[in-house]
Short mmCIF file of N, CA, C and O and ligand atoms in Angstrom, two decimals:
data_model
loop_
_atom_site.label_atom_id
_atom_site.label_comp_id
_atom_site.label_asym_id
_atom_site.label_seq_id
_atom_site.Cartn_x
_atom_site.Cartn_y
_atom_site.Cartn_z
N MET A 1 0.84 -1.21 0.00
CA MET A 1 0.00 0.00 0.00
C MET A 1 0.88 1.26 0.00
O MET A 1 1.81 1.36 0.79
N LYS A 2 0.54 2.16 -0.93
CA LYS A 2 1.33 3.41 -0.99
C LYS A 2 0.66 4.47 -0.12
O LYS A 2 -0.55 4.50 0.02
N ILE A 3 1.48 5.36 0.43
CA ILE A 3 0.95 6.46 1.24
C ILE A 3 0.77 7.67 0.32
O ILE A 3 1.68 8.04 -0.41
N ILE A 4 -0.40 8.25 0.38
CA ILE A 4 -0.68 9.42 -0.46
C ILE A 4 -0.19 10.68 0.28
O ILE A 4 -0.41 10.82 1.49
N THR A 5 0.46 11.58 -0.45
CA THR A 5 0.99 12.79 0.18
C THR A 5 -0.09 13.88 0.22
O THR A 5 -1.09 13.81 -0.51
N GLU A 6 0.17 14.89 1.03
CA GLU A 6 -0.77 16.03 1.11
C GLU A 6 -0.87 16.73 -0.25
O GLU A 6 -1.94 17.16 -0.65
N GLU A 7 0.27 16.83 -0.94
CA GLU A 7 0.27 17.47 -2.27
C GLU A 7 -0.62 16.68 -3.24
O GLU A 7 -1.35 17.27 -4.03
N GLN A 8 -0.54 15.37 -3.16
CA GLN A 8 -1.36 14.55 -4.06
C GLN A 8 -2.85 14.71 -3.76
O GLN A 8 -3.67 14.72 -4.66
N LYS A 9 -3.17 14.86 -2.46
CA LYS A 9 -4.58 15.07 -2.09
C LYS A 9 -5.10 16.37 -2.70
O LYS A 9 -6.18 16.43 -3.27
N ILE A 10 -4.28 17.42 -2.57
CA ILE A 10 -4.69 18.73 -3.11
C ILE A 10 -4.79 18.65 -4.64
O ILE A 10 -5.72 19.18 -5.24
N GLN A 11 -3.83 17.97 -5.24
CA GLN A 11 -3.82 17.84 -6.71
C GLN A 11 -5.10 17.11 -7.17
O GLN A 11 -5.73 17.52 -8.14
N LEU A 12 -5.48 16.07 -6.44
CA LEU A 12 -6.69 15.32 -6.82
C LEU A 12 -7.93 16.19 -6.68
O LEU A 12 -8.82 16.17 -7.52
N TRP A 13 -7.99 16.94 -5.58
CA TRP A 13 -9.13 17.82 -5.35
C TRP A 13 -9.23 18.86 -6.47
O TRP A 13 -10.30 19.10 -7.02
N GLU A 14 -8.10 19.45 -6.84
CA GLU A 14 -8.11 20.46 -7.91
C GLU A 14 -8.47 19.83 -9.26
O GLU A 14 -9.17 20.43 -10.08
N THR A 15 -8.03 18.60 -9.47
CA THR A 15 -8.35 17.91 -10.72
C THR A 15 -9.84 17.59 -10.80
O THR A 15 -10.46 17.69 -11.86
N ALA A 16 -10.42 17.24 -9.65
CA ALA A 16 -11.88 16.97 -9.62
C ALA A 16 -12.65 18.26 -9.92
O ALA A 16 -13.69 18.24 -10.59
N GLN A 17 -12.13 19.38 -9.45
CA GLN A 17 -12.77 20.68 -9.73
C GLN A 17 -12.76 20.99 -11.22
O GLN A 17 -13.69 21.60 -11.74
N GLN A 18 -11.69 20.58 -11.88
CA GLN A 18 -11.65 20.79 -13.34
C GLN A 18 -12.58 19.81 -14.05
O GLN A 18 -13.21 20.14 -15.05
N ALA A 19 -12.65 18.58 -13.50
CA ALA A 19 -13.42 17.52 -14.17
C ALA A 19 -14.92 17.86 -14.25
O ALA A 19 -15.58 17.51 -15.22
N TYR A 20 -15.44 18.53 -13.22
CA TYR A 20 -16.89 18.80 -13.27
C TYR A 20 -17.24 19.78 -14.39
O TYR A 20 -18.40 19.85 -14.82
N GLN A 21 -16.24 20.49 -14.88
CA GLN A 21 -16.52 21.45 -15.95
C GLN A 21 -16.87 20.75 -17.27
O GLN A 21 -17.38 21.36 -18.19
N LYS A 22 -16.58 19.46 -17.34
CA LYS A 22 -16.90 18.69 -18.55
C LYS A 22 -18.26 18.00 -18.44
O LYS A 22 -18.70 17.32 -19.36
N ALA A 23 -18.92 18.12 -17.28
CA ALA A 23 -20.15 17.36 -17.03
C ALA A 23 -21.23 17.68 -18.06
O ALA A 23 -21.28 18.79 -18.61
N TYR A 24 -22.08 16.68 -18.28
CA TYR A 24 -23.27 16.89 -19.12
C TYR A 24 -24.46 16.72 -18.18
O TYR A 24 -24.85 15.60 -17.85
N ALA A 25 -24.96 17.83 -17.66
CA ALA A 25 -26.01 17.77 -16.63
C ALA A 25 -27.09 18.83 -16.89
O ALA A 25 -27.34 19.70 -16.04
N PRO A 26 -27.74 18.77 -18.06
CA PRO A 26 -28.73 19.78 -18.39
C PRO A 26 -30.02 19.66 -17.58
O PRO A 26 -30.81 20.61 -17.55
N TYR A 27 -30.24 18.53 -16.92
CA TYR A 27 -31.50 18.32 -16.20
C TYR A 27 -31.42 18.77 -14.74
O TYR A 27 -32.33 19.41 -14.24
N SER A 28 -30.31 18.43 -14.10
CA SER A 28 -30.17 18.83 -12.69
C SER A 28 -29.35 20.10 -12.53
O SER A 28 -29.39 20.74 -11.49
N GLN A 29 -28.58 20.44 -13.51
CA GLN A 29 -27.60 21.55 -13.43
C GLN A 29 -26.59 21.30 -12.33
O GLN A 29 -25.92 22.22 -11.88
N PHE A 30 -26.50 20.07 -11.88
CA PHE A 30 -25.54 19.72 -10.81
C PHE A 30 -24.37 18.99 -11.47
O PHE A 30 -24.49 17.84 -11.85
N HIS A 31 -23.29 19.71 -11.61
CA HIS A 31 -22.14 19.18 -12.34
C HIS A 31 -21.16 18.57 -11.35
O HIS A 31 -20.71 19.24 -10.42
N VAL A 32 -20.86 17.29 -11.57
CA VAL A 32 -19.98 16.57 -10.63
C VAL A 32 -18.72 16.12 -11.37
O VAL A 32 -18.79 15.70 -12.53
N GLY A 33 -17.60 16.23 -10.67
CA GLY A 33 -16.33 15.76 -11.24
C GLY A 33 -15.65 14.83 -10.25
O GLY A 33 -15.74 15.02 -9.03
N ALA A 34 -14.99 13.82 -10.76
CA ALA A 34 -14.24 12.90 -9.92
C ALA A 34 -12.84 12.75 -10.49
O ALA A 34 -12.66 12.74 -11.71
N ALA A 35 -11.87 12.67 -9.60
CA ALA A 35 -10.49 12.41 -10.03
C ALA A 35 -9.95 11.31 -9.13
O ALA A 35 -10.07 11.40 -7.90
N LEU A 36 -9.41 10.27 -9.74
CA LEU A 36 -8.88 9.19 -8.92
C LEU A 36 -7.41 8.92 -9.23
O LEU A 36 -6.96 9.09 -10.36
N LEU A 37 -6.70 8.55 -8.19
CA LEU A 37 -5.28 8.19 -8.28
C LEU A 37 -5.19 6.69 -8.12
O LEU A 37 -5.71 6.12 -7.15
N THR A 38 -4.57 6.03 -9.10
CA THR A 38 -4.45 4.58 -9.01
C THR A 38 -3.15 4.21 -8.29
O THR A 38 -2.24 5.04 -8.13
N GLN A 39 -3.11 2.95 -7.89
CA GLN A 39 -1.90 2.44 -7.23
C GLN A 39 -0.68 2.57 -8.14
O GLN A 39 0.43 2.77 -7.68
N GLN A 40 -0.93 2.48 -9.46
CA GLN A 40 0.19 2.63 -10.42
C GLN A 40 0.64 4.07 -10.57
O GLN A 40 1.61 4.35 -11.26
N GLY A 41 -0.10 5.01 -9.97
CA GLY A 41 0.31 6.40 -9.99
C GLY A 41 -0.32 7.25 -11.08
O GLY A 41 0.08 8.39 -11.29
N ASN A 42 -1.32 6.70 -11.77
CA ASN A 42 -2.00 7.48 -12.80
C ASN A 42 -3.23 8.17 -12.23
O ASN A 42 -3.85 7.66 -11.30
N ILE A 43 -3.58 9.31 -12.82
CA ILE A 43 -4.80 10.02 -12.43
C ILE A 43 -5.79 9.94 -13.59
O ILE A 43 -5.43 10.20 -14.75
N PHE A 44 -7.02 9.57 -13.27
CA PHE A 44 -8.10 9.53 -14.27
C PHE A 44 -9.26 10.36 -13.75
O PHE A 44 -9.48 10.45 -12.53
N THR A 45 -9.99 10.96 -14.68
CA THR A 45 -11.11 11.80 -14.27
C THR A 45 -12.41 11.33 -14.91
O THR A 45 -12.39 10.60 -15.91
N GLY A 46 -13.50 11.76 -14.33
CA GLY A 46 -14.82 11.48 -14.89
C GLY A 46 -15.78 12.58 -14.47
O GLY A 46 -15.51 13.35 -13.55
N CYS A 47 -16.90 12.65 -15.19
CA CYS A 47 -17.94 13.62 -14.84
C CYS A 47 -19.28 12.92 -14.99
O CYS A 47 -19.36 11.85 -15.61
N ASN A 48 -20.32 13.51 -14.41
CA ASN A 48 -21.64 12.91 -14.58
C ASN A 48 -22.16 13.16 -16.00
O ASN A 48 -21.90 14.21 -16.60
N ILE A 49 -22.88 12.18 -16.51
CA ILE A 49 -23.47 12.27 -17.85
C ILE A 49 -24.94 11.94 -17.71
O ILE A 49 -25.30 10.78 -17.46
N GLU A 50 -25.77 12.97 -17.84
CA GLU A 50 -27.21 12.76 -17.66
C GLU A 50 -27.85 12.34 -18.98
O GLU A 50 -27.25 12.42 -20.05
N ASN A 51 -29.08 11.88 -18.84
CA ASN A 51 -29.84 11.45 -20.02
C ASN A 51 -31.27 11.89 -19.85
O ASN A 51 -31.78 11.94 -18.72
N VAL A 52 -31.93 12.17 -20.97
CA VAL A 52 -33.32 12.58 -20.93
C VAL A 52 -34.19 11.50 -20.28
O VAL A 52 -35.20 11.79 -19.66
N SER A 53 -33.78 10.25 -20.41
CA SER A 53 -34.41 9.16 -19.66
C SER A 53 -33.63 9.07 -18.35
O SER A 53 -32.64 8.36 -18.25
N TYR A 54 -34.06 9.83 -17.37
CA TYR A 54 -33.24 10.17 -16.21
C TYR A 54 -32.44 9.01 -15.60
O TYR A 54 -31.30 9.17 -15.18
N GLY A 55 -33.08 7.84 -15.56
CA GLY A 55 -32.44 6.69 -14.90
C GLY A 55 -31.17 6.21 -15.60
O GLY A 55 -30.41 5.44 -15.03
N LEU A 56 -30.94 6.66 -16.81
CA LEU A 56 -29.74 6.26 -17.54
C LEU A 56 -28.53 7.12 -17.20
O LEU A 56 -27.43 6.90 -17.71
N THR A 57 -28.74 8.11 -16.36
CA THR A 57 -27.65 8.99 -15.93
C THR A 57 -26.55 8.16 -15.27
O THR A 57 -26.83 7.22 -14.53
N THR A 58 -25.30 8.53 -15.56
CA THR A 58 -24.19 7.87 -14.87
C THR A 58 -23.40 8.89 -14.07
O THR A 58 -23.20 10.04 -14.50
N CYS A 59 -22.96 8.48 -12.90
CA CYS A 59 -22.28 9.38 -11.97
C CYS A 59 -20.81 9.59 -12.35
O CYS A 59 -20.19 8.73 -13.00
N ALA A 60 -20.28 10.70 -11.89
CA ALA A 60 -18.88 11.06 -12.16
C ALA A 60 -17.91 9.99 -11.66
O ALA A 60 -16.95 9.63 -12.37
N GLU A 61 -18.15 9.47 -10.47
CA GLU A 61 -17.21 8.51 -9.87
C GLU A 61 -17.12 7.25 -10.71
O GLU A 61 -16.04 6.74 -11.01
N ARG A 62 -18.30 6.71 -11.10
CA ARG A 62 -18.27 5.46 -11.87
C ARG A 62 -17.72 5.69 -13.27
O ARG A 62 -17.11 4.80 -13.84
N ASN A 63 -17.94 6.88 -13.82
CA ASN A 63 -17.36 7.15 -15.14
C ASN A 63 -15.83 7.23 -15.06
O ASN A 63 -15.13 6.76 -15.95
N ALA A 64 -15.32 7.82 -13.98
CA ALA A 64 -13.86 7.89 -13.80
C ALA A 64 -13.29 6.47 -13.64
O ALA A 64 -12.24 6.14 -14.21
N ILE A 65 -13.99 5.63 -12.90
CA ILE A 65 -13.53 4.25 -12.69
C ILE A 65 -13.54 3.50 -14.02
O ILE A 65 -12.61 2.72 -14.31
N ALA A 66 -14.55 3.73 -14.84
CA ALA A 66 -14.61 3.05 -16.14
C ALA A 66 -13.39 3.41 -17.00
O ALA A 66 -12.78 2.54 -17.64
N ILE A 67 -13.02 4.68 -16.98
CA ILE A 67 -11.85 5.12 -17.76
C ILE A 67 -10.58 4.48 -17.21
O ILE A 67 -9.70 4.03 -17.97
N ALA A 68 -10.48 4.42 -15.90
CA ALA A 68 -9.27 3.85 -15.26
C ALA A 68 -9.14 2.37 -15.59
O ALA A 68 -8.06 1.88 -15.91
N VAL A 69 -10.27 1.66 -15.53
CA VAL A 69 -10.26 0.22 -15.83
C VAL A 69 -9.90 0.00 -17.30
O VAL A 69 -9.09 -0.87 -17.64
N ALA A 70 -10.47 0.81 -18.17
CA ALA A 70 -10.20 0.65 -19.60
C ALA A 70 -8.72 0.89 -19.90
O ALA A 70 -8.15 0.29 -20.82
N SER A 71 -8.08 1.75 -19.10
CA SER A 71 -6.68 2.06 -19.35
C SER A 71 -5.72 1.05 -18.71
O SER A 71 -4.78 0.59 -19.34
N GLU A 72 -5.97 0.72 -17.44
CA GLU A 72 -4.99 -0.11 -16.71
C GLU A 72 -5.36 -1.59 -16.67
O GLU A 72 -4.53 -2.42 -16.34
N GLY A 73 -6.65 -1.88 -16.92
CA GLY A 73 -7.11 -3.27 -16.82
C GLY A 73 -7.81 -3.49 -15.49
O GLY A 73 -7.34 -3.03 -14.45
N GLY A 74 -8.91 -4.19 -15.57
CA GLY A 74 -9.75 -4.38 -14.38
C GLY A 74 -9.09 -5.15 -13.26
O GLY A 74 -9.37 -4.91 -12.08
N GLU A 75 -8.22 -6.09 -13.59
CA GLU A 75 -7.58 -6.88 -12.53
C GLU A 75 -6.43 -6.11 -11.88
O GLU A 75 -6.05 -6.40 -10.76
N GLN A 76 -5.91 -5.13 -12.61
CA GLN A 76 -4.75 -4.38 -12.09
C GLN A 76 -5.17 -3.11 -11.37
O GLN A 76 -4.53 -2.68 -10.40
N MET A 77 -6.19 -2.46 -11.87
CA MET A 77 -6.52 -1.12 -11.38
C MET A 77 -7.01 -1.15 -9.93
O MET A 77 -7.96 -1.82 -9.59
N LYS A 78 -6.28 -0.40 -9.09
CA LYS A 78 -6.68 -0.24 -7.68
C LYS A 78 -6.72 1.25 -7.38
O LYS A 78 -5.81 1.99 -7.79
N ILE A 79 -7.74 1.66 -6.66
CA ILE A 79 -7.87 3.10 -6.35
C ILE A 79 -7.14 3.41 -5.05
O ILE A 79 -7.45 2.83 -4.00
N GLN A 80 -6.19 4.34 -5.16
CA GLN A 80 -5.49 4.80 -3.95
C GLN A 80 -6.33 5.87 -3.27
O GLN A 80 -6.48 5.90 -2.06
N ALA A 81 -6.86 6.77 -4.10
CA ALA A 81 -7.68 7.86 -3.58
C ALA A 81 -8.59 8.38 -4.68
O ALA A 81 -8.25 8.30 -5.87
N ILE A 82 -9.75 8.89 -4.27
CA ILE A 82 -10.67 9.48 -5.25
C ILE A 82 -11.26 10.75 -4.65
O ILE A 82 -11.66 10.76 -3.47
N ALA A 83 -11.26 11.82 -5.43
CA ALA A 83 -11.82 13.10 -4.98
C ALA A 83 -13.05 13.42 -5.81
O ALA A 83 -13.10 13.11 -7.01
N ILE A 84 -14.05 14.01 -5.16
CA ILE A 84 -15.31 14.34 -5.83
C ILE A 84 -15.62 15.81 -5.55
O ILE A 84 -15.61 16.25 -4.39
N ALA A 85 -15.94 16.56 -6.63
CA ALA A 85 -16.27 17.98 -6.47
C ALA A 85 -17.52 18.30 -7.28
O ALA A 85 -17.89 17.55 -8.18
N ASN A 86 -18.16 19.40 -6.95
CA ASN A 86 -19.35 19.79 -7.72
C ASN A 86 -19.38 21.29 -7.95
O ASN A 86 -18.74 22.05 -7.21
N ASN A 87 -20.11 21.69 -8.96
CA ASN A 87 -20.12 23.09 -9.40
C ASN A 87 -20.77 24.03 -8.38
O ASN A 87 -20.54 25.22 -8.41
N ARG A 88 -21.60 23.48 -7.45
CA ARG A 88 -22.24 24.36 -6.47
C ARG A 88 -21.43 24.47 -5.19
O ARG A 88 -21.82 25.21 -4.28
N GLN A 89 -20.34 23.77 -5.15
CA GLN A 89 -19.45 23.80 -3.97
C GLN A 89 -20.23 23.49 -2.69
O GLN A 89 -20.05 24.14 -1.67
N ILE A 90 -21.13 22.52 -2.79
CA ILE A 90 -21.89 22.14 -1.61
C ILE A 90 -21.45 20.76 -1.12
O ILE A 90 -20.92 19.97 -1.89
N PRO A 91 -21.68 20.48 0.19
CA PRO A 91 -21.29 19.18 0.72
C PRO A 91 -21.92 18.06 -0.10
O PRO A 91 -23.13 18.09 -0.36
N CYS A 92 -21.11 17.12 -0.52
CA CYS A 92 -21.59 16.05 -1.40
C CYS A 92 -20.61 14.88 -1.34
O CYS A 92 -19.47 15.01 -1.76
N SER A 93 -21.07 13.77 -0.80
CA SER A 93 -20.24 12.56 -0.78
C SER A 93 -20.78 11.60 -1.83
O SER A 93 -21.90 11.77 -2.32
N PRO A 94 -20.00 10.58 -2.20
CA PRO A 94 -20.46 9.67 -3.26
C PRO A 94 -21.76 8.96 -2.89
O PRO A 94 -21.96 8.60 -1.72
N CYS A 95 -22.61 8.73 -3.88
CA CYS A 95 -23.87 8.02 -3.64
C CYS A 95 -23.58 6.56 -3.28
O CYS A 95 -22.46 6.07 -3.46
N GLY A 96 -24.57 5.88 -2.78
CA GLY A 96 -24.39 4.50 -2.34
C GLY A 96 -23.88 3.58 -3.44
O GLY A 96 -23.01 2.73 -3.21
N ALA A 97 -24.42 3.74 -4.64
CA ALA A 97 -23.99 2.88 -5.75
C ALA A 97 -22.51 3.10 -6.04
O ALA A 97 -21.75 2.15 -6.26
N CYS A 98 -22.09 4.36 -6.04
CA CYS A 98 -20.67 4.65 -6.32
C CYS A 98 -19.78 4.14 -5.20
O CYS A 98 -18.66 3.69 -5.45
N ARG A 99 -20.25 4.18 -3.96
CA ARG A 99 -19.45 3.64 -2.84
C ARG A 99 -19.17 2.16 -3.07
O ARG A 99 -18.07 1.66 -2.84
N GLN A 100 -20.19 1.44 -3.51
CA GLN A 100 -20.03 0.00 -3.74
C GLN A 100 -19.02 -0.25 -4.87
O GLN A 100 -18.21 -1.17 -4.80
N VAL A 101 -19.08 0.59 -5.91
CA VAL A 101 -18.16 0.39 -7.04
C VAL A 101 -16.74 0.82 -6.66
O VAL A 101 -15.75 0.18 -7.06
N ILE A 102 -16.62 1.88 -5.86
CA ILE A 102 -15.29 2.27 -5.36
C ILE A 102 -14.72 1.11 -4.54
O ILE A 102 -13.55 0.73 -4.68
N ALA A 103 -15.56 0.52 -3.68
CA ALA A 103 -15.12 -0.59 -2.82
C ALA A 103 -14.62 -1.77 -3.65
O ALA A 103 -13.67 -2.46 -3.27
N GLU A 104 -15.23 -1.98 -4.81
CA GLU A 104 -14.83 -3.09 -5.69
C GLU A 104 -13.37 -2.96 -6.10
O GLU A 104 -12.66 -3.95 -6.25
N PHE A 105 -12.92 -1.70 -6.30
CA PHE A 105 -11.56 -1.46 -6.79
C PHE A 105 -10.68 -0.83 -5.71
O PHE A 105 -9.64 -0.25 -6.03
N ALA A 106 -11.09 -0.97 -4.48
CA ALA A 106 -10.32 -0.36 -3.39
C ALA A 106 -9.15 -1.25 -2.99
O ALA A 106 -9.17 -2.46 -3.21
N GLN A 107 -8.14 -0.63 -2.45
CA GLN A 107 -7.06 -1.35 -1.81
C GLN A 107 -7.26 -1.08 -0.31
O GLN A 107 -8.24 -0.46 0.08
N GLU A 108 -6.32 -1.55 0.49
CA GLU A 108 -6.43 -1.28 1.92
C GLU A 108 -6.35 0.24 2.10
O GLU A 108 -5.44 0.88 1.55
N ASN A 109 -7.28 0.82 2.82
CA ASN A 109 -7.26 2.26 3.12
C ASN A 109 -7.42 3.20 1.92
O ASN A 109 -6.82 4.27 1.90
N THR A 110 -8.18 2.82 0.95
CA THR A 110 -8.51 3.75 -0.14
C THR A 110 -9.23 4.96 0.45
O THR A 110 -10.17 4.80 1.24
N ILE A 111 -8.78 6.15 0.09
CA ILE A 111 -9.41 7.33 0.68
C ILE A 111 -10.31 8.06 -0.31
O ILE A 111 -10.09 8.05 -1.52
N VAL A 112 -11.32 8.69 0.27
CA VAL A 112 -12.29 9.46 -0.50
C VAL A 112 -12.23 10.90 0.01
O VAL A 112 -12.34 11.14 1.22
N ILE A 113 -12.04 11.83 -0.93
CA ILE A 113 -11.90 13.25 -0.58
C ILE A 113 -13.13 13.96 -1.12
O ILE A 113 -13.44 13.87 -2.32
N PHE A 114 -13.85 14.63 -0.25
CA PHE A 114 -15.08 15.30 -0.70
C PHE A 114 -15.38 16.48 0.22
O PHE A 114 -14.79 16.60 1.31
N LEU A 115 -16.30 17.31 -0.22
CA LEU A 115 -16.70 18.45 0.60
C LEU A 115 -17.75 17.97 1.59
O LEU A 115 -18.82 17.49 1.20
N GLY A 116 -17.43 18.06 2.88
CA GLY A 116 -18.37 17.67 3.92
C GLY A 116 -18.99 18.90 4.55
O GLY A 116 -18.81 20.02 4.06
N GLN A 117 -19.72 18.69 5.63
CA GLN A 117 -20.40 19.81 6.29
C GLN A 117 -19.40 20.82 6.85
O GLN A 117 -19.69 22.00 6.96
N LYS A 118 -18.19 20.34 7.20
CA LYS A 118 -17.20 21.24 7.82
C LYS A 118 -16.01 21.50 6.91
O LYS A 118 -14.90 21.69 7.38
N GLY A 119 -16.22 21.43 5.61
CA GLY A 119 -15.11 21.65 4.69
C GLY A 119 -14.62 20.35 4.10
O GLY A 119 -15.33 19.34 4.13
N LEU A 120 -13.39 20.38 3.59
CA LEU A 120 -12.86 19.20 2.91
C LEU A 120 -12.73 18.04 3.90
O LEU A 120 -12.16 18.19 4.97
N GLU A 121 -13.28 16.89 3.51
CA GLU A 121 -13.25 15.71 4.39
C GLU A 121 -12.48 14.60 3.70
O GLU A 121 -12.55 14.46 2.49
N ILE A 122 -11.79 13.84 4.53
CA ILE A 122 -11.06 12.69 4.00
C ILE A 122 -11.52 11.47 4.78
O ILE A 122 -11.42 11.44 6.01
N ALA A 123 -12.09 10.51 4.08
CA ALA A 123 -12.62 9.32 4.75
C ALA A 123 -12.06 8.08 4.07
O ALA A 123 -11.71 8.11 2.89
N ILE A 124 -11.97 7.02 4.83
CA ILE A 124 -11.59 5.72 4.25
C ILE A 124 -12.89 5.13 3.68
O ILE A 124 -13.95 5.27 4.27
N ILE A 125 -12.80 4.45 2.54
CA ILE A 125 -14.01 3.93 1.90
C ILE A 125 -14.82 3.03 2.85
O ILE A 125 -16.05 3.06 2.85
N THR A 126 -14.12 2.28 3.71
CA THR A 126 -14.86 1.38 4.62
C THR A 126 -15.65 2.18 5.69
O THR A 126 -16.58 1.65 6.28
N GLU A 127 -15.25 3.42 5.92
CA GLU A 127 -16.05 4.27 6.84
C GLU A 127 -17.34 4.70 6.13
O GLU A 127 -18.39 4.80 6.74
N LEU A 128 -17.21 4.98 4.83
CA LEU A 128 -18.39 5.43 4.07
C LEU A 128 -19.30 4.26 3.73
O LEU A 128 -20.51 4.43 3.57
N LEU A 129 -18.71 3.07 3.58
CA LEU A 129 -19.50 1.89 3.24
C LEU A 129 -19.03 0.69 4.06
O LEU A 129 -18.28 -0.16 3.58
N PRO A 130 -19.48 0.64 5.31
CA PRO A 130 -19.15 -0.56 6.09
C PRO A 130 -19.96 -1.73 5.54
O PRO A 130 -21.05 -1.52 5.00
N SER A 131 -19.44 -2.91 5.64
CA SER A 131 -20.16 -4.12 5.19
C SER A 131 -20.61 -4.01 3.73
O SER A 131 -21.80 -4.18 3.43
N GLU A 132 -19.67 -3.72 2.86
CA GLU A 132 -20.00 -3.69 1.43
C GLU A 132 -20.60 -5.05 1.01
O GLU A 132 -20.31 -6.06 1.64
N PHE A 133 -21.39 -5.03 -0.03
CA PHE A 133 -21.93 -6.30 -0.53
C PHE A 133 -20.80 -7.14 -1.11
O PHE A 133 -19.97 -6.64 -1.87
N SER A 134 -20.78 -8.39 -0.77
CA SER A 134 -19.79 -9.32 -1.31
C SER A 134 -20.31 -10.74 -1.15
O SER A 134 -21.11 -10.99 -0.25
N PHE A 135 -19.91 -11.61 -2.00
CA PHE A 135 -20.27 -13.01 -1.82
C PHE A 135 -19.14 -13.91 -2.26
O PHE A 135 -18.19 -13.44 -2.88
N1 THU B 201 -24.17 12.40 -9.14
C1 THU B 201 -22.86 12.03 -9.30
O1 THU B 201 -22.28 12.27 -10.35
N2 THU B 201 -22.26 11.37 -8.28
C2 THU B 201 -22.85 11.01 -7.10
O2 THU B 201 -22.23 10.37 -6.27
C3 THU B 201 -24.23 11.42 -6.86
C4 THU B 201 -24.94 12.13 -7.96
C5 THU B 201 -24.85 13.11 -10.23
C6 THU B 201 -25.97 12.35 -10.89
C7 THU B 201 -26.84 13.46 -11.44
O3 THU B 201 -26.39 13.78 -12.74
C8 THU B 201 -26.58 14.64 -10.53
O4 THU B 201 -25.45 14.29 -9.74
C9 THU B 201 -27.74 14.97 -9.62
O5 THU B 201 -28.15 13.88 -8.91
#
């Protein structure tokens, strides 16, 4: 397990802020960006992509994970850290579905960086999703 530096945390947060600018969110106007750092040291980004058939919308976090898997390979890609930002700068942590998908590609102590009620929060994925589904 690699230790993430403070500089890397800030870099991820700033990258997530840029990522939301690419969002396609004409229905909610809520633009979300995610930036993740893999164990191999690469950074991948994603944004939410809405659809007129609302349920087909995909979240920023899962879109970033899809890009990371497509690049590094599903068996290799492990998330060291993932940051999530939004255009309204309001407290927003990953939705339940995204927590489960982050957990799928988590390593020990994968961290999630997001805006909480008291400013920037850093949580371990297992704190956000205890008892993930598994069989
Ligand atoms: N959204 C995300 O991108 N990530 C989340 O974790 C929760 C919600 C998006 C989906 C939708 O486009 C918009 O935020 C409003 O729900």
